[in-house]
Every structure is written in C-alpha cells, then in structure tokens.
Tab-separated table of C-alpha atoms in Angstrom:
chain	number	residue	atom	x	y	z
K	17	MET	CA	30.581	28.008	120.011
K	18	THR	CA	29.773	30.868	117.603
K	19	ILE	CA	26.715	30.037	114.738
K	20	ALA	CA	29.711	31.156	111.986
K	21	LEU	CA	31.566	27.890	114.016
K	22	ALA	CA	28.937	25.877	113.946
K	23	LEU	CA	28.007	26.279	109.974
K	24	GLU	CA	31.378	26.104	109.288
K	25	GLN	CA	31.204	22.330	111.078
K	26	LEU	CA	28.655	21.592	109.262
K	27	LEU	CA	30.150	22.156	106.255
K	28	ASN	CA	33.308	19.808	106.718
K	29	GLY	CA	30.283	17.559	107.028
K	30	ILE	CA	28.064	17.677	104.002
K	31	GLN	CA	31.873	17.539	102.889
K	32	LEU	CA	32.970	14.483	103.990
K	33	GLY	CA	29.679	13.127	103.184
K	34	VAL	CA	29.972	13.836	99.628
K	35	MET	CA	33.646	12.190	99.201
K	36	LEU	CA	32.102	8.971	101.434
K	37	PHE	CA	29.062	9.641	98.644
K	38	LEU	CA	31.315	8.765	95.828
K	39	MET	CA	33.039	5.549	97.446
K	40	ALA	CA	29.681	4.008	98.530
K	41	ALA	CA	27.840	5.002	95.271
K	42	GLY	CA	30.310	2.375	93.071
K	43	LEU	CA	30.161	-0.237	96.160
K	44	THR	CA	26.625	-0.126	95.959
K	45	LEU	CA	25.802	-0.047	92.418
K	46	ILE	CA	28.572	-3.567	92.407
K	47	PHE	CA	27.280	-5.190	95.037
K	48	GLY	CA	23.565	-4.329	93.889
K	49	VAL	CA	24.381	-5.718	90.272
K	50	MET	CA	26.731	-8.374	90.968
K	51	GLY	CA	26.417	-9.447	94.563
K	52	LEU	CA	30.086	-8.893	95.113
K	53	ILE	CA	31.977	-7.913	98.406
K	54	ASN	CA	34.483	-5.520	97.078
K	55	LEU	CA	37.030	-4.645	100.008
K	56	ALA	CA	39.522	-3.940	97.686
K	57	HIS	CA	37.490	-0.473	96.577
K	58	GLY	CA	39.340	1.848	98.463
K	59	SER	CA	43.047	0.436	96.721
K	60	LEU	CA	40.876	2.188	93.799
K	61	TYR	CA	40.323	5.148	95.560
K	62	MET	CA	43.615	4.927	96.443
K	63	VAL	CA	44.802	4.719	93.112
K	64	GLY	CA	42.932	7.677	91.686
K	65	ALA	CA	44.677	9.878	94.087
K	66	PHE	CA	48.269	9.119	93.239
K	67	ALA	CA	47.775	9.203	89.390
K	68	CYS	CA	46.372	13.003	90.089
K	69	ALA	CA	49.314	13.512	92.291
K	70	ALA	CA	51.900	12.046	89.546
K	71	VAL	CA	50.173	13.218	86.707
K	72	ALA	CA	49.614	16.886	88.347
K	73	ALA	CA	53.738	16.838	89.454
K	74	TRP	CA	54.241	16.205	85.700
K	75	THR	CA	52.162	18.683	84.224
K	76	GLY	CA	51.749	21.274	86.517
K	77	SER	CA	47.951	20.877	86.204
K	78	PHE	CA	45.901	19.266	88.941
K	79	TRP	CA	42.598	19.244	85.614
K	80	ILE	CA	44.799	16.736	83.762
K	81	GLY	CA	45.925	14.944	87.004
K	82	LEU	CA	41.570	15.113	87.429
K	83	VAL	CA	41.226	13.542	84.599
K	84	ALA	CA	44.001	10.764	84.988
K	85	SER	CA	42.665	9.976	88.221
K	86	LEU	CA	39.060	8.753	86.601
K	87	VAL	CA	41.704	7.731	83.295
K	88	ALA	CA	43.241	5.056	86.138
K	89	ALA	CA	41.303	4.617	88.360
K	90	ALA	CA	38.541	2.824	85.714
K	91	ALA	CA	41.290	1.108	83.914
K	92	ALA	CA	42.635	-0.425	86.860
K	93	GLY	CA	38.852	-1.337	87.781
K	94	ALA	CA	38.098	-2.826	84.145
K	95	ILE	CA	41.324	-5.078	84.775
K	96	VAL	CA	40.801	-6.065	87.934
K	97	GLU	CA	37.317	-6.889	87.141
K	98	LEU	CA	38.924	-9.464	84.119
K	99	ALA	CA	41.479	-10.785	85.925
K	100	VAL	CA	40.072	-12.029	88.908
K	101	ILE	CA	36.593	-10.775	90.008
K	102	ARG	CA	34.558	-12.144	87.370
K	103	ARG	CA	35.898	-15.687	88.539
K	104	LEU	CA	34.333	-14.863	92.039
K	105	TYR	CA	30.615	-14.252	90.974
K	106	ASP	CA	29.362	-17.741	91.540
K	107	ARG	CA	31.383	-18.032	94.567
K	108	ASP	CA	30.141	-17.357	98.548
K	109	HIS	CA	30.687	-14.361	99.609
K	110	LEU	CA	33.837	-15.640	102.016
K	111	ASP	CA	36.006	-15.851	99.028
K	112	GLN	CA	35.208	-13.008	97.701
K	113	VAL	CA	36.088	-10.574	101.205
K	114	LEU	CA	39.483	-13.217	101.032
K	115	ALA	CA	40.321	-12.866	97.222
K	116	THR	CA	39.411	-8.477	97.273
K	117	PHE	CA	41.766	-8.589	100.635
K	118	ALA	CA	44.633	-10.293	98.737
K	119	LEU	CA	43.721	-7.130	95.899
K	120	ILE	CA	44.224	-4.412	98.804
K	121	LEU	CA	47.650	-6.451	100.066
K	122	MET	CA	48.803	-6.031	95.697
K	123	PHE	CA	47.636	-2.761	95.120
K	124	SER	CA	49.378	-1.173	98.446
K	125	GLU	CA	52.762	-3.094	97.613
K	126	GLY	CA	52.834	-1.921	94.134
K	127	THR	CA	52.288	1.378	95.137
K	128	ARG	CA	54.772	1.398	97.523
K	129	TRP	CA	57.015	-0.252	94.687
K	130	LEU	CA	56.399	2.741	92.678
K	131	PHE	CA	55.452	5.777	94.859
K	132	GLY	CA	57.751	4.823	97.739
K	133	SER	CA	56.310	4.841	101.358
K	134	PHE	CA	56.221	8.600	101.251
K	135	PRO	CA	53.188	10.578	101.444
K	136	LEU	CA	52.510	12.917	97.648
K	137	TYR	CA	51.202	16.016	98.086
K	138	LEU	CA	48.608	18.035	95.715
K	139	ASP	CA	48.706	21.650	95.387
K	140	ILE	CA	44.911	22.745	95.164
K	141	PRO	CA	44.491	24.336	91.437
K	142	PRO	CA	44.581	28.946	91.669
K	143	LEU	CA	40.957	28.954	90.278
K	144	LEU	CA	39.400	27.318	93.754
K	145	GLN	CA	42.023	28.597	96.196
K	146	GLY	CA	41.269	31.475	98.645
K	147	ALA	CA	37.664	31.411	101.025
K	148	VAL	CA	34.770	33.051	101.218
K	149	ALA	CA	33.027	34.567	104.143
K	150	LEU	CA	30.331	32.783	106.186
K	151	PRO	CA	27.439	34.306	108.078
K	152	GLY	CA	29.423	35.387	111.298
K	153	GLY	CA	32.782	36.512	110.090
K	154	THR	CA	34.693	33.153	109.574
K	155	GLU	CA	36.007	32.077	106.206
K	156	TYR	CA	35.337	28.662	104.000
K	157	PRO	CA	37.869	27.105	101.883
K	158	VAL	CA	36.633	27.760	98.573
K	159	TYR	CA	37.932	24.422	97.262
K	160	ARG	CA	35.685	22.794	99.923
K	161	LEU	CA	32.232	24.337	98.506
K	162	ALA	CA	33.656	22.901	95.072
K	163	ILE	CA	33.852	19.021	96.361
K	164	ILE	CA	30.606	19.890	97.586
K	165	ALA	CA	28.886	21.433	94.012
K	166	ALA	CA	31.295	18.757	92.517
K	167	GLY	CA	29.350	15.525	94.386
K	168	ALA	CA	25.836	17.091	94.046
K	169	LEU	CA	26.485	17.138	90.381
K	170	VAL	CA	27.696	13.323	90.358
K	171	ALA	CA	25.059	12.734	92.160
K	172	PHE	CA	22.848	14.287	89.554
K	173	GLY	CA	24.643	12.714	86.704
K	174	LEU	CA	24.213	9.252	88.164
K	175	TYR	CA	20.299	10.072	88.828
K	176	MET	CA	20.143	10.444	85.117
K	177	LEU	CA	22.504	7.654	83.783
K	178	ILE	CA	20.422	5.202	85.861
K	179	SER	CA	17.417	6.651	85.198
K	180	ARG	CA	16.981	7.825	82.029
K	181	THR	CA	19.482	5.886	79.918
K	182	ARG	CA	19.787	2.133	77.511
K	183	LEU	CA	22.941	1.793	80.174
K	184	GLY	CA	20.889	2.552	83.426
K	185	MET	CA	17.765	0.350	82.488
K	186	ARG	CA	20.322	-3.041	81.749
K	187	ILE	CA	22.120	-1.339	85.148
K	188	ARG	CA	18.311	-1.678	87.098
K	189	ALA	CA	17.529	-4.906	85.356
K	190	GLY	CA	20.657	-6.470	86.581
K	191	GLU	CA	20.042	-5.353	89.573
K	192	SER	CA	16.702	-6.991	89.545
K	193	ASP	CA	17.126	-10.409	87.702
K	194	ARG	CA	20.201	-11.065	86.274
K	195	GLU	CA	19.525	-14.213	84.619
K	196	MET	CA	16.115	-13.001	82.730
K	197	ILE	CA	18.891	-9.870	81.341
K	198	GLY	CA	21.373	-12.791	79.843
K	199	ALA	CA	18.181	-14.352	78.461
K	200	LEU	CA	17.365	-11.490	76.720
K	201	GLY	CA	20.164	-11.515	75.027
K	202	VAL	CA	21.813	-8.297	77.255
K	203	ASP	CA	26.033	-8.976	77.470
K	204	ILE	CA	26.319	-9.889	80.766
K	205	ARG	CA	30.043	-9.659	81.323
K	206	THR	CA	30.216	-6.506	79.648
K	207	LEU	CA	27.716	-5.043	81.695
K	208	TYR	CA	29.464	-6.246	84.820
K	209	THR	CA	33.109	-4.480	83.554
K	210	VAL	CA	31.410	-1.762	82.771
K	211	VAL	CA	29.745	-1.091	85.971
K	212	PHE	CA	32.803	-2.085	88.242
K	213	ALA	CA	34.606	0.445	86.235
K	214	LEU	CA	31.933	3.426	86.466
K	215	GLY	CA	32.082	2.524	90.139
K	216	ALA	CA	36.373	2.263	89.593
K	217	ALA	CA	35.896	5.897	88.620
K	218	LEU	CA	33.932	6.897	91.318
K	219	ALA	CA	36.399	6.169	93.738
K	220	GLY	CA	39.053	7.286	92.073
K	221	PHE	CA	37.773	10.796	91.473
K	222	ALA	CA	37.069	10.841	95.421
K	223	GLY	CA	40.638	10.234	96.391
K	224	ALA	CA	41.862	12.161	93.993
K	225	MET	CA	39.800	15.572	95.130
K	226	VAL	CA	40.466	14.426	99.104
K	227	GLY	CA	44.484	14.306	97.993
K	228	ALA	CA	44.301	18.064	97.818
K	229	ILE	CA	43.493	18.660	101.848
K	230	GLN	CA	45.207	15.871	102.811
K	231	SER	CA	48.421	13.447	102.234
K	232	VAL	CA	48.454	10.998	99.436
K	233	GLN	CA	49.625	7.571	100.636
K	234	VAL	CA	49.701	4.209	100.846
K	235	GLY	CA	46.381	2.461	102.724
K	236	MET	CA	44.684	5.812	102.519
K	237	GLY	CA	41.804	4.074	101.155
K	238	GLU	CA	41.049	1.420	103.908
K	239	PRO	CA	39.439	3.991	106.528
K	240	VAL	CA	37.003	6.226	104.206
K	241	LEU	CA	35.882	2.308	103.730
K	242	ILE	CA	35.313	0.877	106.290
K	243	LEU	CA	32.740	4.549	106.858
K	244	ALA	CA	31.243	3.455	102.861
K	245	PHE	CA	30.249	-0.057	103.923
K	246	VAL	CA	28.593	1.728	107.172
K	247	VAL	CA	27.057	4.530	104.172
K	248	ILE	CA	25.470	1.495	102.647
K	249	VAL	CA	24.096	-0.712	105.159
K	250	ILE	CA	22.255	2.875	106.429
K	251	GLY	CA	21.091	3.765	102.540
K	252	GLY	CA	19.988	0.041	101.549
K	253	ILE	CA	22.783	-2.255	99.982
K	254	GLY	CA	22.128	-1.525	96.150
K	255	SER	CA	20.447	2.145	96.283
K	256	ILE	CA	21.751	5.260	94.443
K	257	LYS	CA	19.222	7.405	96.747
K	258	GLY	CA	20.260	5.778	100.228
K	259	ALA	CA	23.678	5.876	99.354
K	260	LEU	CA	23.405	9.769	99.235
K	261	LEU	CA	21.427	10.456	102.009
K	262	GLY	CA	23.483	7.739	104.070
K	263	ALA	CA	26.731	9.229	103.257
K	264	LEU	CA	25.653	13.078	104.245
K	265	LEU	CA	23.369	11.247	107.582
K	266	VAL	CA	27.330	9.943	108.665
K	267	GLY	CA	29.270	12.736	107.254
K	268	VAL	CA	27.277	15.092	109.013
K	269	THR	CA	26.799	12.740	112.063
K	270	ASP	CA	30.368	12.297	112.635
K	271	THR	CA	31.747	15.742	111.776
K	272	MET	CA	29.238	17.563	114.148
K	273	GLY	CA	29.978	14.402	116.799
K	274	ARG	CA	33.515	15.359	117.331
K	275	PHE	CA	32.602	19.492	117.516
K	276	LEU	CA	29.739	18.925	119.799
K	277	LEU	CA	30.245	16.462	122.391
K	278	PRO	CA	33.551	16.902	123.677
K	279	LYS	CA	31.549	20.339	124.707
K	280	LEU	CA	28.312	19.100	125.831
K	281	MET	CA	30.539	16.326	127.931
K	282	VAL	CA	31.904	19.575	129.900
K	283	LEU	CA	28.093	19.469	131.796
K	284	PHE	CA	28.742	15.854	133.095
K	285	VAL	CA	32.769	15.832	134.332
K	286	PRO	CA	35.099	17.436	134.943
K	287	PRO	CA	36.563	19.626	132.004
K	288	ALA	CA	39.955	17.430	132.762
K	289	GLN	CA	38.006	14.505	131.006
K	290	ALA	CA	35.416	16.003	129.099
K	291	GLY	CA	37.656	16.497	126.084
K	292	ALA	CA	39.180	12.482	125.833
K	293	ILE	CA	35.390	11.014	126.817
K	294	GLY	CA	33.426	12.922	124.387
K	295	GLY	CA	35.913	12.352	121.688
K	296	ALA	CA	35.295	8.440	122.711
K	297	VAL	CA	31.566	8.613	122.506
K	298	ALA	CA	32.220	10.476	118.904
K	299	SER	CA	33.867	8.099	117.270
K	300	MET	CA	31.184	5.302	118.402
K	301	LEU	CA	28.532	7.983	117.163
K	302	ILE	CA	28.054	6.564	113.478
K	303	TYR	CA	27.906	3.594	114.496
K	304	ILE	CA	25.082	3.663	117.335
K	305	VAL	CA	22.922	5.865	114.752
K	306	MET	CA	23.869	2.794	112.076
K	307	ALA	CA	22.404	-0.012	114.688
K	308	ILE	CA	19.278	2.433	115.632
K	309	ILE	CA	18.603	2.436	111.766
K	310	LEU	CA	19.134	-1.029	111.445
K	311	ALA	CA	17.130	-2.082	114.093
K	312	VAL	CA	13.839	-0.189	113.139
K	313	LYS	CA	14.530	-0.703	109.110
K	314	PRO	CA	16.797	-4.019	108.759
K	315	ARG	CA	17.085	-3.775	105.280
K	316	GLY	CA	17.838	0.231	105.124
K	317	LEU	CA	16.683	3.282	105.058
K	318	PHE	CA	15.843	2.923	100.717
K	319	PRO	CA	15.820	-1.035	100.371
K	320	PRO	CA	15.618	-1.635	96.624
K	321	ALA	CA	12.223	-3.054	95.605
K	322	HIS	CA	13.666	-6.265	94.786
K	323	ALA	CA	14.851	-6.529	98.374
C-alpha cells in the first residue's frame, strides 16, 4: 500500500461524503422545519439524474442538463409537497412513512415508463475531463475534484442562506417554533413548499453530478437514501453543520474501511478469507460508528439548540 493510493481513497471518501451531504442537507432541513420523514427523497435524487441525462442528450450540453436537474427536482418536490405531503403534517410518522414509500413506487414506475428499464449514461464535460497528479505519482480525476469543490460551495451557500437571509431566519424560526411564526403572520404553507423544493433541488443536483460517474437508472436513489439517514442521525437531526460533518465521516469511514480492512484482516486470517471477511466488516462499519456515537451523544454530534 502506497501513500498515493491511500490519498486517492481518502479523496474518494470525501467525494462520497460531499454527495451524501447534498442528500442529507435536504433531508435534515425538511425534517427540522416540517417534522416530516420523507422516504421519497431518494426518488428526487433519481429525478435530477434522469433530467440531466435526458436534457444533456437532447442539447449536447452537460451544463444545460445540470440546470435542468435542479429545475426538475425542485419542481417535482414542490408538486409532491402541494399534492401529497401537505396532507401529512398533522399525521403521525407511520402515515408519513407509508405515504412517502408509495411515492417511491410511483416515481420508480413512472420513470421506467418514460425512460425504459435500461440505464442512461452521462458524459463528463470536456472542461472537467482528465486527471491531476497526486503526490506519489498516481493521478486523480478532475471531475471528482470538481464534485468536492461543488459540494463545498453548496455548503457555504447553505450556511449563508440559513444564517444571513430573511428566508434563513424563517427556516430557523420554523425549526424552533412553527406555531409561533405562523401566529406572527408568516405564510407557513409557502415556507414549507420552499423548503421542500430546496431540499429536492439539492438531491437532484447530487443525482446529476453522480450520474456522470455512474449509470443513471431506476432505483438509484434508495441506497443513497439509507446512507443519508445514517448521516443525519450521526450529525443531529435538523443540523446543517451536523449533516456536513456526519456526511464526511460516513464517506471517509465507508471508503477507507473497504480499502483498509481486507488488508488488515490478513494479519488475523488466511489471505484467501481476508478479502471476504474484511469486506463484510467494512459494510457494517458505518453502522458501528453510528451506534458508538449515539451511545455517547444520543441526539447526534450537533443537535439543534431547541432539540
């Protein structure tokens, strides 16, 4: 194992963490402001990926496709909030889970009907093709570095939005006391729709960015959704800072665990079995980390002050 290879895997972990942050930030905003468990969030990730792939294939421009992913996911999120989610705010979490699970099935079958069962593929734009040299002689794709940079910009933009704007003030107030801001004249229904659309746009953006390094296919959002829930539980439900640090922790832990554990297992078991055992332990590692963190801090690393 070389330092260059370890650095490459570390960057892969950070890139995974950034994508999880884009998913988890929307989830934690929606739950923090609305108290809603949204299992359909992964479907909005899929909507963004398919919108980007379809528009990029039609126009020949990845960048136009990227804008389309934001618009399509935000529009889908707003429509879902107006048509379905709005009726669930006063219901218990079981009703929310059942309704949003039904939305997963509807999105999946609708996407399959529109695009078919075969995966779509996105080409990396020429500006972001190629690789840069890492210390030690290996190369790392420019596009993956661009994903990390884009995630950092989104995190900064979210921080500025939440902490420095009137909308952010209302979002923070909505997390603390929804009834009070409604009594003060804020249109709580419009705020809910805006927050849901913002969370959907972040998920769609993540789907579009990942679509260029993976295939775009039906059901691609559900595995990521599970990890995003782990992120917000670790970070603290309703906390953007917690979502960022939790996502980076999960991304790096998962990637480095899959990279290092099979090698470490060689010290304890025969080499023929080390890979399988190490891979099995690595797949559980983020859940072990989550359990340890919750044992020490039951509300997550950065629970909101009102929690």
